[in-house]
CSV table of C-alpha atoms in Angstrom, one decimal:
chain,number,residue,atom,x,y,z
I,559,MET,CA,-15.7,-49.3,-24.6
I,560,ASN,CA,-12.4,-47.5,-23.5
I,561,HIS,CA,-11.2,-46.0,-20.4
I,562,LYS,CA,-12.6,-42.5,-21.3
I,563,GLU,CA,-15.4,-43.5,-22.9
I,564,LYS,CA,-16.0,-45.8,-19.2
I,565,LEU,CA,-14.8,-42.5,-17.5
I,566,LEU,CA,-17.2,-40.5,-18.7
I,567,GLN,CA,-20.2,-42.6,-17.9
I,568,VAL,CA,-19.2,-43.3,-14.5
I,569,TYR,CA,-19.2,-39.1,-14.0
I,570,LYS,CA,-22.4,-39.2,-14.9
I,571,GLN,CA,-23.7,-41.9,-12.4
I,572,ALA,CA,-21.2,-40.3,-10.1
I,573,THR,CA,-23.6,-37.7,-8.2
I,574,ASN,CA,-26.3,-40.6,-7.5
I,575,ALA,CA,-22.7,-41.9,-5.8
I,576,GLU,CA,-24.6,-40.8,-1.7
I,577,ASP,CA,-27.4,-43.5,-2.6
I,578,ILE,CA,-24.6,-46.6,-2.9
I,579,LYS,CA,-22.3,-45.6,0.2
I,580,GLY,CA,-23.6,-48.0,2.4
I,581,GLU,CA,-23.3,-51.3,0.1
I,582,ILE,CA,-19.8,-51.0,1.0
I,583,PRO,CA,-18.2,-51.2,4.5
I,584,ASP,CA,-17.2,-48.3,6.6
I,585,THR,CA,-13.4,-48.8,6.5
I,586,TYR,CA,-13.4,-49.0,2.7
I,587,LYS,CA,-15.9,-45.5,2.8
I,588,ASP,CA,-13.7,-43.8,4.9
I,589,PHE,CA,-10.3,-44.8,3.0
I,590,ILE,CA,-12.9,-43.3,-0.6
I,591,SER,CA,-13.0,-40.1,1.9
I,592,LYS,CA,-9.5,-39.7,3.0
I,593,ILE,CA,-8.5,-39.8,-0.9
I,594,ALA,CA,-11.1,-37.4,-2.0
I,595,ASN,CA,-10.5,-34.9,0.8
I,596,ASN,CA,-7.0,-35.0,-0.9
I,597,CYS,CA,-7.2,-35.5,-4.3
I,598,THR,CA,-5.9,-31.4,-4.9
I,599,ARG,CA,-3.1,-31.8,-2.5
I,600,LEU,CA,-1.9,-35.9,-4.0
I,601,LYS,CA,-3.1,-35.4,-7.8
I,602,GLY,CA,-0.7,-38.6,-8.2
I,603,VAL,CA,-2.2,-41.1,-6.0
I,604,TYR,CA,-5.7,-39.7,-6.4
I,605,THR,CA,-5.5,-39.6,-10.5
I,606,VAL,CA,-3.3,-43.4,-10.3
I,607,LEU,CA,-6.3,-45.1,-8.3
I,608,ILE,CA,-8.9,-43.8,-11.1
I,609,THR,CA,-7.0,-45.2,-13.4
I,610,LEU,CA,-6.5,-48.4,-11.4
I,611,LEU,CA,-10.0,-48.6,-10.5
I,612,LEU,CA,-11.0,-48.3,-14.3
I,613,HIS,CA,-9.0,-50.8,-15.3
I,614,LYS,CA,-10.1,-53.3,-13.2
I,615,THR,CA,-13.6,-52.1,-14.7
I,616,LEU,CA,-12.9,-53.4,-18.1
I,617,ASN,CA,-10.5,-56.0,-17.6
I,618,PRO,CA,-11.4,-58.0,-14.4
I,619,ASP,CA,-9.0,-60.6,-14.5
I,620,GLN,CA,-5.9,-58.0,-14.5
I,621,ASP,CA,-3.9,-57.7,-11.3
I,622,ILE,CA,-4.0,-54.0,-11.0
I,623,ARG,CA,-1.3,-53.6,-7.9
I,624,PHE,CA,1.2,-54.6,-11.2
I,625,HIS,CA,0.6,-51.8,-12.6
I,626,GLN,CA,3.9,-51.7,-14.5
I,627,ALA,CA,4.8,-53.6,-18.0
I,628,GLN,CA,8.2,-54.3,-16.7
I,629,ILE,CA,7.0,-56.6,-13.7
I,630,GLY,CA,4.6,-58.0,-15.5
I,631,GLY,CA,1.8,-56.3,-15.6
I,632,PHE,CA,0.2,-53.4,-17.7
I,633,SER,CA,1.3,-49.8,-19.0
I,634,GLY,CA,-1.3,-47.9,-16.4
I,635,ARG,CA,1.5,-44.8,-17.0
I,636,ASN,CA,0.1,-45.1,-20.8
I,637,ILE,CA,-4.1,-45.5,-19.8
I,638,ASP,CA,-3.3,-42.6,-18.0
I,639,LYS,CA,-1.7,-40.2,-20.0
I,640,GLN,CA,-4.1,-41.4,-23.5
I,641,TYR,CA,-7.1,-41.5,-21.2
I,642,ILE,CA,-7.1,-40.7,-18.2
I,643,THR,CA,-5.5,-37.6,-17.0
I,644,PRO,CA,-7.1,-36.0,-20.5
I,645,THR,CA,-10.5,-36.6,-19.2
I,646,LEU,CA,-10.3,-35.4,-16.0
I,647,GLN,CA,-8.8,-32.4,-17.2
I,648,GLU,CA,-11.9,-31.9,-20.0
I,649,LEU,CA,-14.2,-32.2,-16.7
I,650,GLY,CA,-12.7,-29.6,-14.5
I,651,LEU,CA,-11.4,-31.7,-11.9
I,652,PRO,CA,-8.4,-32.0,-10.2
I,653,ALA,CA,-6.0,-33.8,-12.4
I,654,MET,CA,-2.1,-33.5,-13.2
I,655,ALA,CA,-0.6,-32.1,-15.8
I,656,GLU,CA,0.4,-35.2,-17.8
I,657,SER,CA,0.6,-38.4,-15.6
I,658,GLY,CA,0.0,-39.6,-11.8
I,659,TRP,CA,3.1,-41.8,-13.0
I,660,LEU,CA,5.3,-39.3,-12.9
I,661,THR,CA,4.9,-38.7,-9.1
I,662,ARG,CA,8.1,-40.1,-7.8
I,663,SER,CA,6.8,-42.0,-5.2
I,664,LEU,CA,4.1,-44.2,-6.8
I,665,GLU,CA,6.6,-44.6,-10.1
I,666,GLN,CA,8.9,-47.4,-8.7
I,667,PRO,CA,8.6,-50.6,-10.5
I,668,LYS,CA,7.1,-52.7,-7.7
I,669,PRO,CA,3.7,-54.0,-7.2
I,670,TYR,CA,1.2,-51.8,-5.4
I,671,THR,CA,0.5,-54.4,-2.6
I,672,LEU,CA,0.3,-53.1,1.3
I,673,ASP,CA,4.2,-53.4,1.6
I,674,TYR,CA,4.9,-51.2,-1.4
I,675,PRO,CA,7.5,-49.5,-0.4
I,676,GLY,CA,7.3,-45.6,-2.2
I,677,LYS,CA,7.0,-42.6,0.2
I,678,ILE,CA,3.7,-40.9,-0.1
I,679,GLY,CA,3.7,-38.3,2.0
I,680,ASN,CA,0.7,-38.2,4.1
I,681,LYS,CA,0.8,-41.8,5.5
I,682,SER,CA,-3.0,-41.7,5.7
I,683,VAL,CA,-3.6,-41.1,2.6
I,684,LYS,CA,-1.1,-44.0,1.2
I,685,GLU,CA,-2.6,-46.9,3.6
I,686,ALA,CA,-6.3,-45.9,2.1
I,687,PHE,CA,-4.7,-45.7,-1.1
I,688,LEU,CA,-3.2,-49.7,-1.2
I,689,ASN,CA,-5.7,-51.1,1.0
I,690,LEU,CA,-8.0,-49.3,-1.6
I,691,ILE,CA,-6.3,-51.7,-4.7
I,692,ASP,CA,-5.9,-54.6,-2.4
I,693,TRP,CA,-9.7,-54.9,-1.5
I,694,VAL,CA,-10.8,-54.1,-5.5
I,695,GLN,CA,-8.2,-56.1,-6.4
I,696,LYS,CA,-9.6,-59.1,-4.0
I,697,ASN,CA,-13.1,-58.4,-5.0
I,698,PRO,CA,-13.4,-57.5,-8.7
I,699,ASP,CA,-17.2,-56.8,-8.9
I,700,GLN,CA,-16.2,-53.9,-6.1
I,701,ALA,CA,-14.8,-51.5,-8.6
I,702,ASP,CA,-17.2,-49.8,-10.7
I,703,LEU,CA,-19.0,-48.8,-7.1
I,704,VAL,CA,-16.0,-47.9,-5.8
I,705,LEU,CA,-15.0,-45.4,-8.3
I,706,LYS,CA,-18.4,-44.1,-8.6
I,707,ILE,CA,-18.0,-43.2,-4.7
I,708,LEU,CA,-14.7,-41.4,-5.1
I,709,LEU,CA,-16.1,-39.3,-7.8
I,710,GLY,CA,-18.9,-38.9,-6.0
I,711,GLN,CA,-17.2,-37.4,-3.8
I,712,VAL,CA,-14.5,-35.5,-5.7
I,713,ILE,CA,-17.1,-33.3,-7.9
I,714,LYS,CA,-19.0,-32.9,-4.6
I,715,ASN,CA,-15.9,-31.8,-2.8
I,716,ALA,CA,-15.4,-29.4,-6.3
I,717,ASN,CA,-18.8,-28.1,-6.2
I,718,SER,CA,-18.6,-26.7,-2.5
I,719,ASN,CA,-15.6,-24.9,-3.3
I,720,LYS,CA,-17.0,-22.6,-6.0
I,721,ILE,CA,-17.3,-19.0,-4.9
I,722,GLU,CA,-18.9,-16.3,-7.7
I,723,ILE,CA,-16.4,-13.7,-7.5
I,724,THR,CA,-18.1,-10.0,-8.5
I,725,LYS,CA,-16.7,-8.1,-11.4
I,726,ILE,CA,-15.7,-4.7,-11.2
I,727,GLU,CA,-16.4,-1.7,-13.6
I,728,ASN,CA,-14.5,1.7,-13.7
I,729,ASN,CA,-14.5,1.9,-10.1
I,730,ALA,CA,-13.1,6.1,-9.5
I,731,ARG,CA,-11.5,4.2,-6.0
I,732,LEU,CA,-9.5,2.1,-7.6
I,733,ASN,CA,-5.4,3.0,-7.6
I,734,ILE,CA,-2.6,1.2,-7.5
I,735,ARG,CA,-2.4,2.1,-3.6
I,736,VAL,CA,-5.6,0.5,-3.2
I,737,ILE,CA,-4.9,-2.3,-5.3
I,738,VAL,CA,-1.5,-3.2,-3.5
I,739,ASP,CA,-3.5,-2.7,-0.1
I,740,CYS,CA,-6.1,-5.0,-1.9
I,741,LEU,CA,-3.6,-7.8,-2.2
I,742,GLU,CA,-1.3,-7.4,0.8
I,743,GLU,CA,-4.2,-7.9,2.7
I,744,HIS,CA,-5.3,-11.2,0.4
I,745,PHE,CA,-2.1,-13.0,0.3
I,746,ASN,CA,-1.4,-12.4,4.0
I,747,PHE,CA,-4.3,-13.1,5.9
I,748,ASN,CA,-3.8,-16.2,8.5
I,749,TYR,CA,-6.0,-18.5,7.1
I,750,LYS,CA,-4.9,-21.5,9.1
I,751,THR,CA,-5.0,-23.9,6.1
I,752,HIS,CA,-2.8,-24.7,3.1
I,753,GLY,CA,-3.1,-22.9,-0.7
I,754,ALA,CA,-2.4,-19.6,0.2
I,755,SER,CA,0.9,-19.3,-1.3
I,756,LYS,CA,-0.6,-19.6,-4.5
I,757,LEU,CA,-2.3,-16.5,-4.5
I,758,PRO,CA,0.7,-14.2,-5.7
I,759,VAL,CA,1.8,-16.5,-8.4
I,760,LEU,CA,-2.0,-16.1,-9.7
I,761,ALA,CA,-0.9,-12.3,-9.4
I,762,PHE,CA,1.7,-12.2,-11.8
I,763,TYR,CA,-0.1,-14.6,-13.9
I,764,ALA,CA,-3.0,-12.1,-14.0
I,765,ILE,CA,-0.2,-9.1,-14.6
I,766,TYR,CA,1.1,-11.3,-17.1
I,767,GLN,CA,-2.0,-12.1,-18.9
I,768,ILE,CA,-2.0,-8.3,-19.9
I,769,LEU,CA,1.5,-7.4,-20.5
I,770,ILE,CA,1.9,-10.0,-23.5
I,771,GLU,CA,-1.4,-8.1,-25.0
I,772,GLU,CA,0.2,-4.5,-24.3
I,773,VAL,CA,4.0,-4.4,-23.8
I,774,GLU,CA,6.2,-4.2,-26.5
I,775,ARG,CA,8.7,-6.3,-25.1
I,776,TYR,CA,6.2,-9.4,-24.9
I,777,LYS,CA,5.0,-8.7,-28.8
I,778,LEU,CA,4.1,-12.5,-30.0
I,779,CYS,CA,4.8,-14.1,-27.0
I,780,THR,CA,2.0,-16.8,-25.3
I,781,LEU,CA,2.0,-17.4,-21.6
I,782,LYS,CA,1.6,-20.5,-20.6
I,783,LYS,CA,-1.2,-22.4,-19.1
I,784,LEU,CA,-0.5,-22.1,-15.0
I,785,ALA,CA,1.1,-25.3,-13.4
I,786,SER,CA,-0.1,-27.4,-10.1
I,787,HIS,CA,1.0,-25.0,-7.3
I,788,THR,CA,1.5,-28.4,-5.8
I,789,ALA,CA,3.4,-30.6,-7.6
I,790,SER,CA,7.6,-30.0,-7.7
I,791,ASP,CA,9.4,-28.0,-11.3
I,792,LEU,CA,10.5,-31.8,-11.7
I,793,THR,CA,7.1,-33.6,-11.9
I,794,SER,CA,5.0,-30.8,-13.7
I,795,ARG,CA,8.3,-30.3,-16.4
I,796,SER,CA,8.8,-26.5,-15.9
I,797,ALA,CA,11.5,-23.8,-15.1
I,798,GLY,CA,8.9,-21.7,-12.3
I,799,ASP,CA,5.3,-20.9,-11.2
I,800,ILE,CA,4.9,-19.3,-14.8
I,801,GLU,CA,6.4,-18.7,-18.2
I,802,VAL,CA,6.4,-17.2,-21.0
I,803,PHE,CA,7.1,-18.7,-24.7
I,804,ASP,CA,8.4,-16.7,-28.2
I,805,GLU,CA,6.7,-17.0,-31.3
I,806,ASN,CA,8.8,-20.1,-32.0
I,807,ASN,CA,8.1,-21.5,-29.1
I,808,LYS,CA,10.9,-21.5,-27.0
I,809,LEU,CA,11.1,-20.1,-23.6
I,810,PHE,CA,11.3,-16.4,-23.6
I,811,GLU,CA,10.9,-15.4,-19.5
I,812,ALA,CA,10.6,-18.3,-16.3
I,813,VAL,CA,8.9,-16.2,-13.3
I,814,GLU,CA,9.6,-18.3,-9.4
I,815,ILE,CA,7.2,-16.4,-6.4
I,816,LYS,CA,8.5,-17.5,-3.3
I,817,GLN,CA,6.0,-16.1,-0.9
I,818,GLY,CA,7.7,-16.0,2.6
I,819,LYS,CA,10.3,-17.4,1.8
I,820,LYS,CA,14.1,-15.0,2.1
I,821,ILE,CA,16.4,-15.2,-1.7
I,822,ASP,CA,19.5,-17.3,-0.8
I,823,VAL,CA,22.0,-18.9,-2.9
I,824,GLN,CA,20.9,-22.3,-3.2
I,825,MET,CA,17.4,-20.9,-4.6
I,826,ILE,CA,19.7,-18.7,-7.8
I,827,ARG,CA,21.4,-22.4,-8.2
I,828,ILE,CA,18.9,-24.0,-8.5
I,829,ALA,CA,17.5,-21.4,-10.8
I,830,LYS,CA,21.1,-21.7,-12.7
I,831,GLU,CA,20.0,-25.7,-13.4
I,832,LYS,CA,16.8,-24.9,-14.5
I,833,ILE,CA,18.4,-21.6,-16.7
I,834,VAL,CA,21.2,-24.6,-18.2
I,835,LYS,CA,17.9,-26.9,-19.3
I,836,TYR,CA,15.4,-24.2,-20.9
I,837,HIS,CA,18.0,-21.3,-21.6
I,838,PRO,CA,15.1,-18.6,-21.4
I,839,GLN,CA,16.1,-15.7,-21.8
I,840,ARG,CA,15.3,-14.2,-18.2
I,841,TYR,CA,14.4,-15.7,-14.9
I,842,CYS,CA,12.6,-13.6,-12.3
I,843,ILE,CA,12.3,-14.8,-8.4
I,844,PHE,CA,10.1,-13.0,-6.5
I,845,SER,CA,10.0,-13.0,-2.8
I,846,SER,CA,7.5,-12.0,-0.3
I,847,SER,CA,11.0,-11.3,1.4
I,848,ASP,CA,14.5,-10.0,1.7
I,849,ILE,CA,17.1,-11.0,0.6
I,850,GLU,CA,19.5,-13.3,2.7
I,851,ASN,CA,21.8,-11.0,4.1
I,852,SER,CA,24.4,-13.1,4.8
I,853,ASP,CA,24.1,-14.8,1.2
I,854,SER,CA,24.1,-11.3,-1.0
I,855,GLU,CA,27.7,-11.4,-1.8
I,856,LEU,CA,27.3,-15.1,-3.1
I,857,ILE,CA,24.0,-14.0,-4.5
I,858,ASP,CA,25.9,-11.8,-6.6
I,859,ILE,CA,28.9,-13.5,-7.4
I,860,GLU,CA,26.3,-16.2,-9.1
I,861,ILE,CA,23.7,-13.8,-11.3
I,862,SER,CA,27.1,-12.2,-12.5
I,863,GLU,CA,28.6,-16.4,-13.8
I,864,ILE,CA,25.4,-17.0,-14.9
I,865,GLU,CA,24.3,-14.2,-17.0
I,866,LYS,CA,28.8,-14.8,-18.3
I,867,ASN,CA,27.8,-18.3,-19.2
I,868,HIS,CA,24.8,-18.6,-20.3
I,869,GLY,CA,22.8,-15.0,-21.6
I,870,CYS,CA,20.3,-14.9,-19.1
I,871,GLN,CA,19.6,-12.2,-16.8
I,872,ILE,CA,18.7,-13.6,-13.4
I,873,ILE,CA,16.1,-10.5,-11.6
I,874,ILE,CA,15.6,-10.7,-8.0
I,875,ASN,CA,12.6,-8.8,-6.4
I,876,GLY,CA,10.3,-8.3,-3.9
I,877,THR,CA,6.7,-9.1,-5.3
I,878,ILE,CA,4.5,-6.0,-4.6
I,879,PRO,CA,7.5,-4.1,-5.4
I,880,THR,CA,7.3,-5.7,-8.2
I,881,LEU,CA,4.0,-5.5,-8.9
I,882,LYS,CA,3.5,-2.0,-8.3
I,883,TYR,CA,5.8,-1.4,-11.0
I,884,TYR,CA,4.1,-3.7,-13.7
I,885,PHE,CA,1.0,-1.2,-12.3
I,886,ARG,CA,2.2,1.4,-13.8
I,887,LEU,CA,2.8,-0.7,-17.0
I,888,ILE,CA,-0.6,-1.5,-17.9
I,889,SER,CA,-3.7,0.5,-19.5
I,890,SER,CA,-6.4,-0.5,-17.2
I,891,LEU,CA,-6.1,-1.0,-13.6
I,892,ASP,CA,-10.4,-2.4,-13.6
I,893,ILE,CA,-8.7,-5.5,-15.9
I,894,PHE,CA,-6.2,-6.7,-13.5
I,895,ILE,CA,-8.6,-6.9,-10.5
I,896,ASN,CA,-11.4,-8.9,-13.2
I,897,LYS,CA,-8.6,-10.7,-14.4
I,898,TYR,CA,-6.9,-12.0,-11.1
I,899,SER,CA,-10.5,-12.5,-9.6
I,900,ILE,CA,-11.4,-14.8,-12.6
I,901,LEU,CA,-8.3,-16.8,-12.4
I,902,ILE,CA,-9.6,-17.4,-7.7
I,903,GLU,CA,-13.1,-18.5,-8.5
I,904,ALA,CA,-11.8,-21.1,-11.4
I,905,ASP,CA,-8.7,-22.1,-9.0
I,906,SER,CA,-9.1,-26.0,-7.9
I,907,GLU,CA,-6.5,-25.4,-5.7
I,908,LEU,CA,-7.8,-22.7,-3.6
I,909,GLN,CA,-9.9,-23.3,-0.4
I,910,ILE,CA,-12.9,-21.7,-0.3
I,911,THR,CA,-12.1,-19.2,2.7
I,912,HIS,CA,-9.4,-17.7,0.3
I,913,LYS,CA,-12.2,-17.3,-2.4
I,914,ILE,CA,-14.7,-15.9,0.5
I,915,LYS,CA,-11.8,-13.4,1.6
I,916,TRP,CA,-11.1,-12.3,-1.6
I,917,ASN,CA,-15.1,-11.1,-2.0
I,918,GLU,CA,-14.9,-9.7,1.7
I,919,ILE,CA,-11.6,-7.4,0.1
I,920,LEU,CA,-13.5,-6.1,-2.3
I,921,SER,CA,-16.6,-5.9,-0.7
I,922,GLU,CA,-15.1,-3.5,2.0
I,923,HIS,CA,-13.2,-1.4,-1.0
I,924,PHE,CA,-15.4,-1.2,-3.3
I,925,GLY,CA,-18.8,-1.7,-1.9
I,926,ILE,CA,-20.0,-4.9,-4.5
I,927,SER,CA,-22.0,-7.2,-2.6
I,928,TYR,CA,-21.7,-10.5,-2.8
I,929,GLY,CA,-24.0,-12.2,-0.2
I,930,ASP,CA,-23.7,-13.2,3.0
I,931,GLN,CA,-20.9,-15.8,3.4
I,932,LYS,CA,-17.9,-15.2,5.9
I,933,ILE,CA,-14.9,-16.4,6.9
I,934,GLY,CA,-15.4,-19.9,8.7
I,935,ASP,CA,-18.8,-20.4,7.0
């Protein structure tokens, strides 16, 4: 049995994990819950842990703390890249773009002992991660049990995040002004939780799905699948939040969305680094805030030099004004709303409150019934 086959086997058994939770100490149950509850924000930690647990079940004598061949262990990254991450993606569970070992805090060539120096952002998650590895290493027969409980909680969390978004058809009240009102309310509502910064990214992704089908400029272009919004561009190996490729599979246009951040000269310089690396024809930076006034002259200079030296046009504008312009280019506003709704419904990084709020907005503006769920339920 290889790692993929074992993961699929455990996945089928994980839905009954509640029945076996009593078989491990409460301290370690709490550690498992900490990893599961942060699996979308810290995908690297969760993916690496699943890889190590799976490897331990298949190779009980392997010291899984030694996760790299260069430190006398095995190549966890290769196992993850070949078997774990692709399978998690197939199952629709939170997953990295390629491998958890591309996360800087986890790729250090040092064993995952309790004093591991990697700077995992959440200290309690780091504690849970290292203690679970330590416990399973000392108790190899518990690896399968821990893995089932962990996947069971991840599956449960994923299922609880599923909300059906009602689609609209040929609604007479649908116009650009109404769509803008809906989007502004959805983007700017005080959710009191993380994740809302992805909403304008999904809106732009929805509009680009239409643009590549209808606008001559994007003829023969393809849209790259959205990367994790919690991963850095370095980790996801992307030039921006949204990437459009031409018929030769070369980067044609990149889009970076800055929700709530003013455009400053540093953003332009970071964009320049990506332009030099990826060579797009156009690089767009859209922000919900204005340009930083004190940087406006420097921004103009940088943009001119980038176009002159690298042949790339940088476009900076507001998120809503840009969406308004794009809405005038597309044939159907219904299609945009439904594509946006589909993306919201399917996105595992959004919180349930973001999905319920969109249903509330659709109900308010279009009289669509979606049930009794409310923010805070």
